[in-house]
Short mmCIF file of C-alpha atoms in Angstrom, two decimals:
data_model
loop_
_atom_site.label_atom_id
_atom_site.label_comp_id
_atom_site.label_asym_id
_atom_site.label_seq_id
_atom_site.Cartn_x
_atom_site.Cartn_y
_atom_site.Cartn_z
CA MET A 1 0.00 0.00 0.00
CA PRO A 2 1.46 3.41 -0.94
CA ARG A 3 2.61 5.75 1.80
CA LEU A 4 2.59 9.54 1.50
CA LEU A 5 6.05 10.85 2.34
CA ASP A 6 5.41 14.57 1.90
CA ALA A 7 3.40 17.09 -0.12
CA ARG A 8 4.26 20.74 -0.74
CA THR A 9 3.00 23.77 -2.61
CA SER A 10 4.90 26.65 -4.16
CA GLN A 11 2.35 29.43 -4.71
CA ASN A 12 3.78 32.31 -6.73
CA ALA A 13 0.55 34.15 -7.59
CA SER A 14 -2.90 33.31 -6.22
CA PHE A 15 -5.12 35.40 -8.49
CA GLN A 16 -5.43 36.33 -12.15
CA GLN A 17 -3.75 39.64 -12.97
CA SER A 18 -1.88 39.57 -9.63
CA ILE A 19 1.47 39.67 -11.44
CA SER A 20 2.67 40.98 -14.78
CA THR A 21 6.02 39.46 -15.69
CA PRO A 22 7.26 39.17 -19.28
CA ILE A 23 8.31 35.65 -20.19
CA SER A 24 12.02 35.29 -20.75
CA LEU A 25 13.81 33.64 -23.65
CA VAL A 26 15.80 31.62 -21.09
CA PRO A 27 14.08 29.35 -18.57
CA VAL A 28 13.08 31.18 -15.38
CA LEU A 29 12.15 29.53 -12.10
CA PHE A 30 8.50 29.97 -11.12
CA GLY A 31 8.01 27.22 -8.56
CA GLN A 32 10.13 25.05 -6.28
CA VAL A 33 9.35 22.50 -3.58
CA GLY A 34 11.45 20.41 -1.22
CA LEU A 35 9.92 17.07 -0.26
CA ASP A 36 11.00 15.29 2.93
CA CYS A 37 11.74 11.63 2.18
CA VAL A 38 13.02 10.14 5.43
CA ASN A 39 13.35 6.33 5.33
CA PRO A 40 11.18 6.02 2.22
CA GLY A 41 11.50 2.28 1.61
CA GLY A 42 10.65 0.76 -1.75
CA ILE A 43 10.14 2.71 -4.95
CA ILE A 44 9.70 6.48 -4.61
CA ARG A 45 7.39 8.23 -7.03
CA VAL A 46 6.55 11.93 -7.19
CA GLN A 47 3.43 13.42 -8.71
CA PHE A 48 3.26 17.11 -9.52
CA THR A 49 0.97 19.71 -11.04
CA LEU A 50 1.94 23.10 -12.38
CA THR A 51 -0.30 26.00 -13.29
CA ALA A 52 0.60 29.24 -15.04
CA THR A 53 -1.65 31.77 -16.73
CA ILE A 54 -0.25 33.55 -19.77
CA SER A 55 -1.37 36.75 -21.46
CA PHE A 56 -0.56 36.91 -25.18
CA PRO A 57 -0.63 40.12 -27.25
CA GLY A 58 -3.57 40.67 -29.59
CA SER A 59 -2.28 39.39 -32.93
CA GLY A 60 0.23 36.93 -34.32
CA VAL A 61 0.31 34.83 -31.17
CA THR A 62 0.23 31.43 -32.87
CA ASN A 63 4.03 31.28 -33.24
CA MET A 64 4.85 31.92 -29.57
CA PRO A 65 5.14 28.59 -27.75
CA ILE A 66 5.46 28.67 -23.97
CA LEU A 67 7.77 25.95 -22.63
CA PHE A 68 7.55 24.37 -19.18
CA HIS A 69 10.25 22.18 -17.62
CA VAL A 70 10.29 20.38 -14.29
CA VAL A 71 13.66 19.24 -13.00
CA ARG A 72 14.70 17.05 -10.10
CA GLY A 73 16.96 19.60 -8.46
CA THR A 74 17.28 23.38 -8.40
CA LEU A 75 18.89 24.27 -11.73
CA ILE A 76 17.59 24.02 -15.30
CA SER A 77 20.70 21.90 -15.99
CA ASP A 78 19.52 19.25 -13.47
CA PRO A 79 17.70 16.16 -14.81
CA VAL A 80 14.51 17.16 -16.63
CA VAL A 81 11.70 14.85 -15.51
CA PHE A 82 8.85 16.56 -17.36
CA SER A 83 8.33 19.09 -20.13
CA ALA A 84 5.29 20.53 -21.83
CA ASN A 85 4.46 23.39 -24.13
CA LEU A 86 1.54 25.68 -24.68
CA THR A 87 0.97 26.79 -28.25
CA VAL A 88 -1.93 29.01 -29.17
CA PRO A 89 -4.09 27.39 -31.85
CA ALA A 90 -4.32 29.11 -35.24
CA THR A 91 -8.07 29.51 -34.66
CA ALA A 92 -7.55 31.78 -31.62
CA PRO A 93 -9.22 35.20 -31.73
CA GLY A 94 -6.92 37.91 -33.04
CA ALA A 95 -8.31 41.02 -31.33
CA GLY A 96 -7.20 42.07 -27.87
CA PRO A 97 -5.01 40.16 -25.45
CA LEU A 98 -5.60 36.44 -25.12
CA ILE A 99 -5.33 35.01 -21.59
CA ILE A 100 -4.75 31.25 -21.38
CA PRO A 101 -4.37 29.21 -18.19
CA MET A 102 -2.05 26.21 -18.54
CA THR A 103 -2.20 23.29 -16.14
CA ALA A 104 -0.08 20.19 -16.56
CA THR A 105 0.29 17.08 -14.44
CA GLY A 106 3.30 14.80 -14.47
CA SER A 107 5.22 12.27 -12.45
CA ASP A 108 8.72 11.05 -11.73
CA TYR A 109 8.91 7.29 -11.13
CA ASN A 110 11.57 5.15 -9.44
CA VAL A 111 13.31 8.17 -7.92
CA PRO A 112 16.58 7.41 -6.10
CA ALA A 113 16.35 7.92 -2.32
CA PRO A 114 18.02 11.26 -1.54
CA LEU A 115 21.15 11.16 0.61
CA ASN A 116 20.05 14.23 2.58
CA ASN A 117 16.41 12.99 2.95
CA GLN A 118 15.06 15.77 0.72
CA LEU A 119 13.97 15.74 -2.92
CA THR A 120 13.83 19.12 -4.60
CA TYR A 121 11.77 19.79 -7.73
CA SER A 122 11.80 23.05 -9.66
CA ALA A 123 9.47 24.34 -12.38
CA PHE A 124 10.77 26.66 -15.12
CA ILE A 125 9.04 28.64 -17.86
CA SER A 126 10.36 30.22 -21.07
CA SER A 127 9.26 31.26 -24.55
CA SER A 128 10.67 31.99 -27.97
CA SER A 129 9.29 35.53 -27.58
CA THR A 130 9.29 38.12 -24.80
CA LEU A 131 5.82 39.38 -25.79
CA PRO A 132 3.72 36.99 -23.65
CA SER A 133 3.47 37.76 -19.94
CA ARG A 134 2.83 35.69 -16.82
CA VAL A 135 -0.26 37.15 -15.18
CA GLY A 136 -1.22 34.64 -12.51
CA PRO A 137 -2.34 32.45 -11.01
CA GLU A 138 0.85 30.42 -10.78
CA SER A 139 1.53 27.41 -8.60
CA PHE A 140 3.58 24.24 -8.42
CA ASN A 141 2.47 21.30 -6.24
CA ALA A 142 4.25 18.01 -5.62
CA ALA A 143 3.71 14.90 -3.50
CA ALA A 144 6.12 12.01 -2.88
CA TYR A 145 4.99 8.45 -2.23
CA SER A 146 6.73 5.16 -1.48
CA ASP A 147 5.66 1.52 -1.43
CA PHE A 148 6.00 1.12 2.32
#
């Protein structure tokens, strides 16, 4: 029977329009959690969910993918365990800003037991354009489980 080891939340922005941060061309940290994994026993698995709401400019937004990466660690150079992208469909309305919430769920399976009893996961966001902005809400949640 699975055992919950720890669950954490990194809440960067709780409400829509509570932030206004242009998206960078290089990956930028927007959520990070440290999960306590003391004496985990068996196979460790981590489930996570990330949410970010993006505001795109009024026209020509279909060629501006937003990239999400989750790493096991603190740096974008650490092992990537999940990636996703948000691309605005060609049928999107062209007038006015377009606000799109993105939620993705992923997992990391058969995670090595950490030597210091803590697993750290970090969520990064980037784009091929600096025109889209992060407007909130934004959050990153993770939970670690073991077999016994």
